[in-house]
XYZ file of N, CA and C in Angstrom:
843
model
N -21.896 -7.226 7.246
C -21.010 -6.250 7.898
C -21.624 -4.852 7.850
N -22.217 -4.507 6.713
C -22.838 -3.188 6.581
C -24.002 -3.031 7.555
N -24.719 -4.125 7.799
C -25.839 -4.072 8.740
C -25.355 -3.821 10.166
N -24.144 -4.271 10.480
C -23.581 -4.083 11.816
C -23.104 -2.646 12.016
N -22.437 -2.102 11.001
C -21.803 -0.791 11.157
C -22.689 0.364 10.717
N -23.608 0.112 9.778
C -24.402 1.192 9.215
C -23.598 2.063 8.269
N -22.398 1.634 7.924
C -21.513 2.391 7.039
C -21.408 1.686 5.683
N -20.999 2.448 4.683
C -20.700 1.837 3.396
C -19.496 0.913 3.545
N -19.534 -0.217 2.843
C -18.436 -1.170 2.892
C -17.954 -1.451 1.470
N -16.661 -1.288 1.267
C -16.026 -1.598 -0.017
C -14.809 -2.469 0.260
N -14.647 -3.518 -0.521
C -13.457 -4.356 -0.400
C -12.588 -4.170 -1.639
N -11.294 -4.005 -1.408
C -10.292 -3.974 -2.481
C -9.277 -5.054 -2.113
N -9.278 -6.149 -2.877
C -8.413 -7.277 -2.535
C -7.780 -7.848 -3.790
N -6.545 -8.304 -3.668
C -5.840 -8.910 -4.787
C -5.250 -10.257 -4.371
N -5.064 -11.112 -5.362
C -4.547 -12.458 -5.122
C -3.023 -12.433 -5.238
N -2.375 -11.742 -4.305
C -0.928 -11.530 -4.435
C -0.094 -12.540 -3.654
N -0.712 -13.315 -2.790
C 0.047 -14.309 -2.046
C 0.203 -15.614 -2.818
N -0.727 -15.844 -3.755
C -0.629 -16.994 -4.664
C -0.858 -16.480 -6.088
N 0.062 -15.682 -6.608
C -0.169 -15.009 -7.897
C -0.345 -15.998 -9.050
N -1.278 -15.652 -9.939
C -1.553 -16.485 -11.105
C -0.857 -15.970 -12.357
N -0.354 -14.760 -12.305
C 0.252 -14.150 -13.472
C 1.270 -13.108 -13.063
N 1.628 -12.187 -13.959
C 2.579 -11.126 -13.623
C 2.136 -10.335 -12.399
N 3.102 -9.965 -11.570
C 2.783 -9.295 -10.304
C 2.011 -7.998 -10.513
N 2.265 -7.308 -11.641
C 1.615 -6.013 -11.838
C 0.100 -6.131 -12.006
N -0.396 -7.339 -12.339
C -1.841 -7.517 -12.481
C -2.566 -7.245 -11.164
N -1.939 -7.604 -10.063
C -2.579 -7.423 -8.775
C -2.141 -6.177 -8.036
N -1.347 -5.350 -8.674
C -0.839 -4.163 -7.997
C -1.799 -2.988 -8.148
N -1.594 -1.977 -7.311
C -2.404 -0.758 -7.394
C -2.028 -0.009 -8.666
N -3.018 0.204 -9.527
C -2.818 0.879 -10.809
C -3.886 1.939 -10.996
N -3.616 2.863 -11.919
C -4.597 3.916 -12.193
C -5.898 3.321 -12.730
N -5.812 2.164 -13.368
C -7.004 1.489 -13.869
C -7.995 1.175 -12.751
N -7.495 1.044 -11.527
C -8.375 0.754 -10.391
C -9.405 1.854 -10.175
N -9.134 3.041 -10.710
C -10.089 4.136 -10.583
C -11.427 3.744 -11.198
N -11.394 2.958 -12.282
C -12.643 2.500 -12.891
C -13.449 1.670 -11.907
N -12.759 0.775 -11.200
C -13.446 -0.061 -10.227
C -14.031 0.751 -9.090
N -13.266 1.721 -8.591
C -13.751 2.530 -7.480
C -14.905 3.427 -7.909
N -14.850 3.928 -9.140
C -15.974 4.724 -9.639
C -17.249 3.883 -9.676
N -17.108 2.609 -10.042
C -18.272 1.719 -10.091
C -18.819 1.436 -8.701
N -17.952 1.116 -7.747
C -18.438 0.709 -6.419
C -18.819 1.897 -5.545
N -18.286 3.087 -5.820
C -18.695 4.262 -5.059
C -20.030 4.818 -5.554
N -20.423 4.433 -6.780
C -21.655 4.949 -7.371
C -22.862 4.492 -6.558
N -23.701 5.444 -6.203
C -24.934 5.127 -5.503
C -24.817 4.986 -4.000
N -23.626 5.157 -3.446
C -23.458 5.043 -1.998
C -23.834 6.353 -1.307
N -24.336 6.246 -0.095
C -24.680 7.409 0.721
C -23.385 7.960 1.318
N -22.896 9.041 0.782
C -21.603 9.575 1.214
C -21.620 10.029 2.664
N -22.766 10.392 3.181
C -22.839 10.862 4.566
C -22.687 9.724 5.575
N -22.788 8.473 5.099
C -22.699 7.318 6.005
C -21.264 6.899 6.291
N -20.297 7.512 5.634
C -18.900 7.140 5.845
C -18.547 5.885 5.063
N -17.259 5.568 5.047
C -16.763 4.435 4.264
C -15.851 3.556 5.102
N -16.119 2.255 5.074
C -15.196 1.255 5.602
C -14.571 0.545 4.397
N -13.277 0.710 4.216
C -12.558 0.112 3.094
C -11.739 -1.074 3.594
N -12.114 -2.288 3.173
C -11.343 -3.482 3.505
C -10.228 -3.604 2.472
N -8.994 -3.517 2.928
C -7.855 -3.392 2.014
C -6.879 -4.547 2.209
N -6.629 -5.273 1.113
C -5.656 -6.378 1.124
C -4.872 -6.285 -0.179
N -3.636 -5.792 -0.106
C -2.890 -5.503 -1.328
C -1.389 -5.444 -1.036
N -0.557 -5.845 -2.031
C 0.888 -5.726 -1.865
C 1.412 -4.336 -2.169
N 0.528 -3.463 -2.694
C 0.954 -2.126 -3.081
C 0.971 -1.976 -4.587
N 1.780 -1.028 -5.062
C 1.829 -0.758 -6.493
C 2.371 0.628 -6.762
N 1.742 1.325 -7.688
C 2.210 2.634 -8.146
C 1.791 3.731 -7.161
N 2.748 4.431 -6.538
C 2.381 5.511 -5.614
C 1.597 6.629 -6.290
N 1.899 6.886 -7.578
C 1.150 7.926 -8.293
C -0.311 7.526 -8.463
N -0.544 6.247 -8.746
C -1.916 5.755 -8.845
C -2.603 5.839 -7.492
N -1.875 5.472 -6.437
C -2.442 5.561 -5.079
C -2.827 6.998 -4.755
N -2.017 7.944 -5.184
C -2.313 9.358 -4.926
C -3.610 9.776 -5.611
N -3.798 9.343 -6.853
C -5.028 9.674 -7.581
C -6.235 9.011 -6.939
N -6.064 7.765 -6.511
C -7.156 7.018 -5.876
C -7.570 7.682 -4.563
N -6.572 8.068 -3.763
C -6.877 8.725 -2.489
C -7.595 10.050 -2.719
N -7.123 10.812 -3.684
C -7.766 12.092 -3.976
C -9.234 11.898 -4.340
N -9.507 10.878 -5.160
C -10.887 10.600 -5.557
C -11.706 10.103 -4.363
N -11.159 9.170 -3.588
C -11.870 8.619 -2.435
C -12.227 9.703 -1.430
N -11.262 10.571 -1.145
C -11.504 11.603 -0.136
C -12.416 12.699 -0.653
N -12.552 12.827 -1.967
C -13.523 13.783 -2.517
C -14.954 13.261 -2.366
N -15.087 11.941 -2.189
C -16.409 11.327 -2.056
C -16.826 11.137 -0.598
N -15.867 10.876 0.279
C -16.191 10.539 1.662
C -15.373 11.370 2.642
N -16.071 12.007 3.568
C -15.392 12.797 4.585
C -14.927 11.964 5.758
N -15.481 10.759 5.897
C -15.133 9.871 7.012
C -14.743 8.511 6.433
N -13.464 8.160 6.537
C -12.965 6.917 5.963
C -12.226 6.123 7.030
N -12.567 4.852 7.153
C -11.824 3.925 7.999
C -11.306 2.794 7.108
N -10.006 2.546 7.168
C -9.424 1.436 6.422
C -9.309 0.236 7.350
N -9.766 -0.916 6.879
C -9.715 -2.153 7.646
C -8.711 -3.086 6.987
N -7.721 -3.533 7.756
C -6.670 -4.405 7.227
C -6.867 -5.794 7.821
N -7.528 -6.709 7.077
C -7.770 -8.042 7.631
C -6.509 -8.889 7.702
N -5.524 -8.583 6.847
C -4.256 -9.315 6.900
C -3.070 -8.404 6.602
N -2.975 -7.885 5.381
C -1.800 -7.085 5.036
C -2.133 -6.039 3.979
N -1.646 -4.843 4.196
C -1.693 -3.757 3.217
C -0.281 -3.180 3.177
N 0.458 -3.480 2.134
C 1.876 -3.183 2.079
C 2.188 -2.062 1.082
N 3.346 -1.434 1.288
C 3.897 -0.472 0.328
C 2.885 0.633 0.005
N 2.505 0.770 -1.285
C 1.550 1.815 -1.652
C 0.190 1.599 -1.013
N -0.142 0.348 -0.638
C -1.386 0.092 0.090
C -1.290 0.630 1.520
N -0.096 0.589 2.103
C 0.114 1.241 3.401
C -0.114 2.740 3.274
N 0.409 3.319 2.196
C 0.186 4.747 1.956
C -1.303 5.041 1.872
N -2.026 4.213 1.141
C -3.478 4.374 1.010
C -4.139 4.302 2.378
N -3.738 3.331 3.200
C -4.318 3.184 4.534
C -4.076 4.422 5.394
N -2.923 5.035 5.226
C -2.577 6.201 6.043
C -3.300 7.477 5.599
N -4.114 7.369 4.548
C -4.934 8.519 4.142
C -6.302 8.480 4.823
N -6.529 7.460 5.651
C -7.822 7.309 6.329
C -7.865 8.144 7.607
N -9.044 8.247 8.183
C -9.198 8.905 9.484
C -8.789 7.969 10.610
N -8.917 6.651 10.362
C -8.485 5.662 11.340
C -8.251 4.343 10.607
N -7.539 3.429 11.274
C -7.234 2.126 10.700
C -7.654 1.058 11.707
N -8.374 0.047 11.224
C -8.819 -1.057 12.067
C -7.936 -2.261 11.763
N -7.235 -2.788 12.797
C -6.289 -3.878 12.609
C -6.491 -4.938 13.685
N -6.213 -6.199 13.334
C -6.169 -7.268 14.307
C -4.739 -7.510 14.748
N -4.576 -8.423 15.686
C -3.225 -8.756 16.145
C -2.377 -9.321 15.008
N -3.039 -9.921 14.035
C -2.346 -10.569 12.926
C -2.126 -9.624 11.747
N -2.729 -8.449 11.778
C -2.677 -7.525 10.640
C -1.329 -6.823 10.554
N -0.979 -6.382 9.349
C 0.289 -5.672 9.192
C 0.233 -4.654 8.067
N 0.955 -3.568 8.306
C 1.278 -2.604 7.258
C 2.734 -2.859 6.866
N 3.296 -2.002 6.007
C 4.667 -2.231 5.574
C 5.393 -0.943 5.266
N 6.700 -1.030 5.015
C 7.473 0.149 4.634
C 6.953 0.748 3.332
N 7.191 2.040 3.139
C 6.711 2.724 1.935
C 7.864 3.155 1.031
N 9.071 2.606 1.272
C 10.191 2.971 0.415
C 9.907 2.507 -1.011
N 10.047 3.391 -2.000
C 9.698 3.037 -3.381
C 10.665 2.028 -3.980
N 10.135 1.228 -4.911
C 10.909 0.200 -5.603
C 10.996 0.545 -7.089
N 12.167 0.280 -7.679
C 12.364 0.508 -9.107
C 12.770 -0.796 -9.770
N 12.362 -0.987 -11.020
C 12.736 -2.187 -11.765
C 14.113 -1.975 -12.399
N 15.040 -2.923 -12.149
C 16.356 -2.837 -12.786
C 16.279 -3.463 -14.183
N 17.367 -3.372 -14.992
C 17.316 -3.900 -16.363
C 16.957 -5.380 -16.440
N 17.211 -6.146 -15.376
C 16.881 -7.572 -15.366
C 15.427 -7.842 -14.955
N 14.705 -6.763 -14.615
C 13.306 -6.915 -14.249
C 13.054 -7.099 -12.775
N 14.100 -7.110 -11.955
C 13.927 -7.259 -10.511
C 13.643 -5.895 -9.876
N 12.835 -5.926 -8.826
C 12.525 -4.692 -8.115
C 13.615 -4.402 -7.093
N 14.115 -3.168 -7.116
C 15.213 -2.762 -6.247
C 14.783 -1.510 -5.484
N 14.988 -1.468 -4.163
C 14.637 -0.260 -3.403
C 15.432 0.949 -3.875
N 14.736 2.049 -4.117
C 15.409 3.269 -4.557
C 16.435 3.727 -3.529
N 16.107 3.577 -2.254
C 17.030 4.004 -1.200
C 18.309 3.177 -1.213
N 18.208 1.887 -1.598
C 19.401 1.040 -1.662
C 20.349 1.512 -2.757
N 19.787 1.950 -3.876
C 20.620 2.471 -4.961
C 21.344 3.732 -4.508
N 20.635 4.604 -3.812
C 21.258 5.839 -3.323
C 22.351 5.529 -2.309
N 22.091 4.558 -1.405
C 23.102 4.192 -0.415
C 24.325 3.569 -1.082
N 24.077 2.741 -2.089
C 25.177 2.098 -2.790
C 26.076 3.134 -3.469
N 25.464 4.122 -4.100
C 26.252 5.154 -4.776
C 27.043 5.984 -3.765
N 26.430 6.276 -2.625
C 27.127 7.024 -1.586
C 28.320 6.237 -1.059
N 28.145 4.919 -0.889
C 29.254 4.067 -0.452
C 30.396 4.097 -1.462
N 30.046 4.015 -2.750
C 31.071 4.072 -3.801
C 31.825 5.397 -3.750
N 31.099 6.486 -3.570
C 31.738 7.801 -3.481
C 32.721 7.851 -2.310
N 32.252 7.393 -1.148
C 33.087 7.472 0.050
C 34.321 6.588 -0.065
N 34.163 5.369 -0.565
C 35.299 4.455 -0.682
C 36.324 4.956 -1.693
N 35.833 5.477 -2.817
C 36.753 5.962 -3.857
C 37.432 7.259 -3.451
N 36.769 8.051 -2.599
C 37.396 9.285 -2.121
C 38.569 8.956 -1.199
N 38.435 7.883 -0.423
C 39.502 7.463 0.484
C 40.601 6.718 -0.276
N 40.186 5.849 -1.211
C 41.144 5.024 -1.954
C 40.718 4.978 -3.423
N 41.248 5.880 -4.267
C 40.851 5.941 -5.679
C 41.067 4.637 -6.436
N 41.938 3.758 -5.950
C 42.185 2.498 -6.646
C 40.947 1.594 -6.641
N 40.008 1.859 -5.733
C 38.803 1.042 -5.667
C 37.811 1.368 -6.783
N 38.066 2.438 -7.516
C 37.140 2.823 -8.587
C 36.980 1.719 -9.620
N 38.069 1.034 -9.933
C 38.003 -0.027 -10.941
C 37.050 -1.153 -10.514
N 36.980 -1.399 -9.211
C 36.070 -2.434 -8.722
C 34.613 -1.983 -8.788
N 34.398 -0.673 -8.684
C 33.043 -0.132 -8.700
C 32.526 0.121 -10.118
N 33.412 0.238 -11.096
C 33.001 0.610 -12.454
C 31.921 -0.302 -13.024
N 32.039 -1.658 -12.937
C 30.980 -2.505 -13.509
C 29.593 -2.220 -12.936
N 29.544 -1.905 -11.646
C 28.253 -1.590 -11.029
C 27.755 -0.219 -11.467
N 28.636 0.771 -11.431
C 28.237 2.139 -11.765
C 27.846 2.275 -13.233
N 28.405 1.428 -14.085
C 28.057 1.481 -15.502
C 26.606 1.076 -15.758
N 26.005 0.383 -14.810
C 24.605 -0.012 -14.966
C 23.646 1.126 -14.636
N 24.144 2.209 -14.055
C 23.302 3.354 -13.713
C 23.003 4.138 -14.986
N 21.750 4.200 -15.374
C 21.400 4.986 -16.557
C 21.273 6.463 -16.171
N 21.367 7.374 -17.150
C 21.296 8.809 -16.847
C 20.007 9.173 -16.114
N 20.161 9.913 -15.031
C 19.009 10.363 -14.260
C 18.537 9.399 -13.194
N 19.194 8.223 -13.076
C 18.723 7.218 -12.122
C 18.715 7.744 -10.696
N 19.782 8.398 -10.286
C 19.871 8.861 -8.898
C 18.802 9.911 -8.603
N 18.525 10.768 -9.580
C 17.482 11.777 -9.394
C 16.102 11.120 -9.305
N 15.895 10.080 -10.131
C 14.622 9.356 -10.085
C 14.433 8.703 -8.718
N 15.507 8.101 -8.199
C 15.439 7.462 -6.873
C 15.119 8.479 -5.789
N 15.789 9.620 -5.831
C 15.571 10.649 -4.813
C 14.152 11.204 -4.888
N 13.669 11.421 -6.120
C 12.314 11.955 -6.293
C 11.262 10.953 -5.820
N 11.485 9.656 -6.115
C 10.531 8.625 -5.701
C 10.441 8.541 -4.185
N 11.592 8.622 -3.526
C 11.618 8.586 -2.061
C 10.900 9.802 -1.483
N 11.142 10.953 -2.084
C 10.495 12.185 -1.617
C 8.989 12.127 -1.816
N 8.553 11.553 -2.946
C 7.120 11.493 -3.245
C 6.363 10.690 -2.198
N 6.839 9.493 -1.885
C 6.109 8.647 -0.937
C 6.005 9.318 0.429
N 7.084 9.919 0.884
C 7.047 10.581 2.191
C 6.149 11.822 2.166
N 6.193 12.569 1.079
C 5.381 13.778 0.977
C 3.892 13.442 0.985
N 3.503 12.427 0.226
C 2.096 12.051 0.178
C 1.587 11.613 1.552
N 2.336 10.727 2.208
C 1.913 10.229 3.521
C 1.866 11.364 4.537
N 2.881 12.203 4.527
C 2.907 13.329 5.467
C 1.688 14.232 5.265
N 1.391 14.576 4.020
C 0.274 15.483 3.747
C -1.062 14.852 4.112
N -1.237 13.563 3.806
C -2.506 12.896 4.131
C -2.705 12.809 5.636
N -1.668 12.435 6.373
C -1.798 12.346 7.824
C -2.140 13.701 8.437
N -1.487 14.717 7.949
C -1.706 16.063 8.494
C -3.146 16.523 8.255
N -3.693 16.214 7.086
C -5.021 16.693 6.710
C -6.135 15.825 7.288
N -5.892 14.523 7.434
C -6.952 13.604 7.843
C -6.741 13.047 9.255
N -5.914 12.040 9.433
C -5.808 11.349 10.710
C -5.337 12.253 11.849
N -4.438 13.179 11.558
C -3.895 14.051 12.608
C -4.564 15.421 12.640
N -5.644 15.578 11.908
C -6.322 16.870 11.856
C -6.742 17.319 13.255
N -6.401 18.544 13.588
C -6.777 19.099 14.888
C -5.831 18.766 16.017
N -4.858 17.882 15.789
C -3.890 17.542 16.835
C -2.850 18.654 16.981
N -2.367 18.897 18.200
C -1.238 19.814 18.362
C -0.014 19.263 17.627
N 0.719 20.132 16.965
C 1.931 19.731 16.237
C 1.643 18.640 15.209
N 0.526 18.766 14.514
C 0.127 17.748 13.532
C 1.191 17.585 12.451
N 1.789 18.672 12.018
C 2.783 18.581 10.942
C 4.015 17.821 11.403
N 4.478 18.082 12.617
C 5.650 17.377 13.140
C 5.348 15.883 13.329
N 4.155 15.573 13.805
C 3.759 14.167 13.976
C 3.690 13.456 12.623
N 3.181 14.168 11.618
C 3.085 13.583 10.282
C 4.476 13.356 9.694
N 5.382 14.294 9.908
C 6.767 14.121 9.444
C 7.407 12.898 10.095
N 7.199 12.746 11.386
C 7.771 11.608 12.115
C 7.246 10.291 11.568
N 5.945 10.229 11.313
C 5.347 8.994 10.811
C 5.836 8.680 9.398
N 5.902 9.682 8.535
C 6.367 9.465 7.164
C 7.813 8.988 7.162
N 8.644 9.585 8.001
C 10.049 9.155 8.087
C 10.154 7.728 8.599
N 9.299 7.355 9.545
C 9.321 5.988 10.086
C 9.009 4.966 8.995
N 7.927 5.174 8.265
C 7.528 4.199 7.248
C 8.511 4.135 6.079
N 9.247 5.217 5.833
C 10.182 5.249 4.708
C 11.607 4.890 5.106
N 11.834 4.569 6.372
C 13.192 4.334 6.882
C 13.671 2.922 6.539
N 14.415 2.797 5.453
C 14.903 1.477 5.025
C 15.941 0.914 5.985
N 16.693 1.769 6.640
C 17.689 1.285 7.596
C 17.019 0.619 8.793
N 15.845 1.094 9.159
C 15.117 0.531 10.298
C 14.424 -0.782 9.909
N 13.760 -0.780 8.766
C 12.947 -1.935 8.385
C 13.735 -2.996 7.620
N 14.847 -2.600 7.000
C 15.772 -3.494 6.279
C 15.145 -4.063 5.004
N 14.010 -4.749 5.127
C 13.373 -5.371 3.968
C 12.077 -4.649 3.622
N 11.845 -4.457 2.310
C 10.616 -3.805 1.855
C 9.389 -4.657 2.175
N 9.575 -5.960 2.286
C 8.452 -6.875 2.532
C 8.204 -7.118 4.022
N 8.960 -6.471 4.864
C 8.830 -6.711 6.296
C 7.537 -6.114 6.840
N 6.750 -6.941 7.519
C 5.492 -6.472 8.081
C 5.697 -5.655 9.347
N 4.821 -4.674 9.537
C 4.837 -3.842 10.738
C 3.509 -4.073 11.455
N 3.569 -4.745 12.583
C 2.360 -5.156 13.294
C 1.754 -4.007 14.094
N 0.536 -4.246 14.534
C -0.216 -3.226 15.269
C 0.488 -2.769 16.534
N 1.033 -3.694 17.312
C 1.685 -3.324 18.569
C 2.923 -2.464 18.320
N 3.676 -2.785 17.280
C 4.852 -1.972 16.957
C 4.445 -0.574 16.525
N 3.385 -0.486 15.729
C 2.917 0.825 15.290
C 2.510 1.685 16.481
N 1.817 1.063 17.427
C 1.393 1.831 18.612
C 2.595 2.278 19.443
N 3.602 1.414 19.543
C 4.784 1.749 20.334
C 5.614 2.842 19.672
N 5.755 2.742 18.351
C 6.607 3.678 17.618
C 5.888 4.985 17.288
N 4.593 4.875 16.977
C 3.822 6.039 16.523
C 2.495 6.098 17.286
N 2.546 6.518 18.543
C 1.333 6.494 19.376
C 0.220 7.418 18.893
N 0.541 8.335 17.981
C -0.483 9.265 17.513
C -1.342 8.688 16.390
N -0.920 7.571 15.806
C -1.754 6.940 14.790
C -3.064 6.465 15.422
N -4.167 6.686 14.736
C -5.476 6.246 15.241
C -5.724 4.821 14.751
N -5.372 3.855 15.595
C -5.517 2.442 15.253
C -6.512 1.803 16.213
N -7.544 1.178 15.652
C -8.563 0.497 16.446
C -8.282 -1.007 16.453
N -8.701 -1.668 17.530
C -8.539 -3.118 17.651
C -9.717 -3.852 17.024
N -9.423 -4.729 16.084
C -10.484 -5.517 15.466
C -11.172 -6.405 16.502
N -10.427 -6.864 17.503
C -10.962 -7.808 18.487
C -11.919 -7.152 19.490
N -11.986 -5.823 19.517
C -12.829 -5.152 20.507
C -14.321 -5.354 20.254
N -14.694 -5.680 19.033
C -16.099 -5.889 18.689
C -16.197 -7.260 18.025
N -16.669 -8.249 18.776
C -16.681 -9.632 18.290
C -17.533 -9.786 17.032
N -18.694 -9.120 16.995
C -19.576 -9.238 15.833
C -18.921 -8.643 14.594
N -18.296 -7.488 14.768
C -17.621 -6.845 13.636
C -16.429 -7.670 13.182
N -15.660 -8.210 14.135
C -14.521 -9.051 13.779
C -14.967 -10.248 12.951
N -16.039 -10.900 13.379
C -16.542 -12.060 12.650
C -16.985 -11.665 11.247
N -17.629 -10.505 11.133
C -18.104 -10.052 9.820
C -16.934 -9.720 8.888
N -15.936 -9.013 9.422
C -14.773 -8.645 8.615
C -14.047 -9.891 8.115
N -13.799 -10.830 9.009
C -13.067 -12.030 8.615
C -13.896 -12.920 7.690
N -15.210 -12.904 7.851
C -16.068 -13.656 6.936
C -15.980 -13.083 5.524
N -16.020 -11.759 5.419
C -15.859 -11.116 4.112
C -14.505 -11.473 3.510
N -13.470 -11.376 4.324
C -12.120 -11.632 3.818
C -11.950 -13.080 3.375
N -12.494 -14.014 4.141
C -12.382 -15.426 3.774
C -13.158 -15.716 2.485
N -14.331 -15.108 2.343
C -15.120 -15.304 1.117
C -14.371 -14.756 -0.095
N -13.774 -13.589 0.065
C -13.004 -12.989 -1.023
C -11.786 -13.854 -1.350
N -11.123 -14.357 -0.315
C -9.942 -15.196 -0.520
C -10.294 -16.451 -1.300
N -11.436 -17.069 -0.983
C -11.876 -18.258 -1.717
C -12.176 -17.910 -3.174
N -12.829 -16.780 -3.372
C -13.146 -16.355 -4.735
C -11.875 -16.204 -5.561
N -10.871 -15.578 -4.991
C -9.625 -15.332 -5.716
C -8.845 -16.623 -5.947
N -8.811 -17.497 -4.946
C -8.000 -18.712 -5.064
C -8.638 -19.764 -5.961
N -9.968 -19.734 -6.097
C -10.656 -20.783 -6.853
C -11.141 -20.328 -8.222
N -10.626 -19.206 -8.679
C -11.044 -18.696 -9.989
C -9.845 -18.047 -10.675
N -10.088 -17.496 -11.833
C -9.032 -16.787 -12.544
C -8.913 -15.334 -12.145
N -9.654 -14.934 -11.116
C -9.632 -13.541 -10.682
C -8.335 -13.206 -9.958
N -7.778 -12.036 -10.242
C -6.574 -11.576 -9.548
C -6.843 -10.318 -8.723
N -7.982 -9.674 -8.976
C -8.313 -8.460 -8.219
C -9.831 -8.327 -8.151
N -10.315 -7.984 -6.960
C -11.744 -7.819 -6.746
C -11.998 -6.520 -5.992
N -12.819 -5.668 -6.573
C -13.275 -4.441 -5.923
C -14.794 -4.511 -5.891
N -15.391 -4.507 -4.698
C -16.839 -4.734 -4.590
C -17.409 -3.968 -3.404
N -18.682 -3.557 -3.513
C -19.335 -2.890 -2.390
C -20.464 -3.745 -1.831
N -21.061 -3.277 -0.740
C -22.085 -4.071 -0.060
C -23.387 -4.166 -0.850
N -23.512 -3.367 -1.910
C -24.692 -3.436 -2.759
C -24.533 -4.465 -3.874
N -23.342 -5.049 -3.992
C -23.113 -6.057 -5.011
C -22.488 -5.539 -6.287
N -22.225 -4.261 -6.366
C -21.519 -3.734 -7.540
C -20.050 -4.111 -7.422
N -19.467 -4.511 -8.551
C -18.090 -5.004 -8.469
C -17.310 -4.729 -9.742
N -16.008 -4.748 -9.566
C -15.043 -4.657 -10.667
C -14.085 -5.815 -10.476
N -13.955 -6.644 -11.502
C -13.153 -7.866 -11.391
C -12.103 -7.897 -12.483
N -10.866 -8.184 -12.100
C -9.807 -8.364 -13.084
C -9.395 -9.835 -13.070
N -9.330 -10.426 -14.263
C -8.991 -11.838 -14.379
C -7.787 -12.028 -15.300
N -7.066 -13.114 -15.066
C -5.992 -13.470 -15.984
C -6.611 -14.171 -17.182
N -5.967 -13.989 -18.325
C -6.453 -14.660 -19.521
C -6.075 -16.128 -19.462
N -7.068 -16.980 -19.541
C -6.834 -18.410 -19.474
C -6.946 -19.028 -20.871
N -5.902 -19.699 -21.295
C -5.882 -20.329 -22.609
C -6.271 -21.794 -22.451
N -7.362 -22.160 -23.082
C -7.843 -23.545 -23.012
C -7.287 -24.321 -24.205
N -6.567 -25.405 -23.964
C -5.998 -26.155 -25.106
C -7.095 -26.739 -25.983
N -6.805 -26.796 -27.279
C -7.772 -27.357 -28.219
C -7.926 -28.841 -27.962
N -9.150 -29.359 -28.108
C -9.357 -30.792 -27.878
C -8.600 -31.637 -28.892
N -8.137 -32.754 -28.431
C -7.430 -33.673 -29.324
C -8.445 -34.442 -30.178
N -8.145 -34.516 -31.471
C -9.048 -35.212 -32.387
C -8.455 -36.592 -32.695
């Protein structure tokens, strides 16, 4: 692929569709900075970067640090989505100068998720909407408060502020990155960036955090996004999908849950700990 494009190529992929362990192992974490430092080392920064990204997302704060580091190294970044880059990975993709997608590729909503006491991930916006509904219903009919008490008692101090701040963070990061990179030099770049950030964070529109947003929908809803067609260059398409299939086999046939690698062969690999039973005597 690097021979075709003449650009640096880095793949960041996780085994999140067939997870081998806790979901956080394959999520975007600050620890990923170690992997990126390894694979960015020795690359010709003037050649630009093609980042092949396949991830369910993760910590938006970690994504912010990763983007800051990536953009300090490369002035020209193209993110390639061979299948899916969701949540915080969508945020990462939107920090690029352009995004290369196929008909099958998808991004996702960027509404932040919080872990409830039972360990399930809950959209922050859903918690805010639920509390607003409780307020409105109880204001009209105070007798309904007793029905809401069991739910409201699960809200720990500061939860609503945490939800509001998390929602603001994801939109602020995406808006700022689009304005500085992909929309740089466009008329009304700030307004376009606001529109795009609101679109990706709109839980009422997308309904589910896991809902994919395909290339055609992105073009229809946000025509200012710089999205290239993977199918326009047959040789490049074949190379991208070959890389992705090789990475997918590596992840599915080993204990690896995350692979960060460049075209020079430098890599960072995260594996699950495998316990081998003692032989029977």
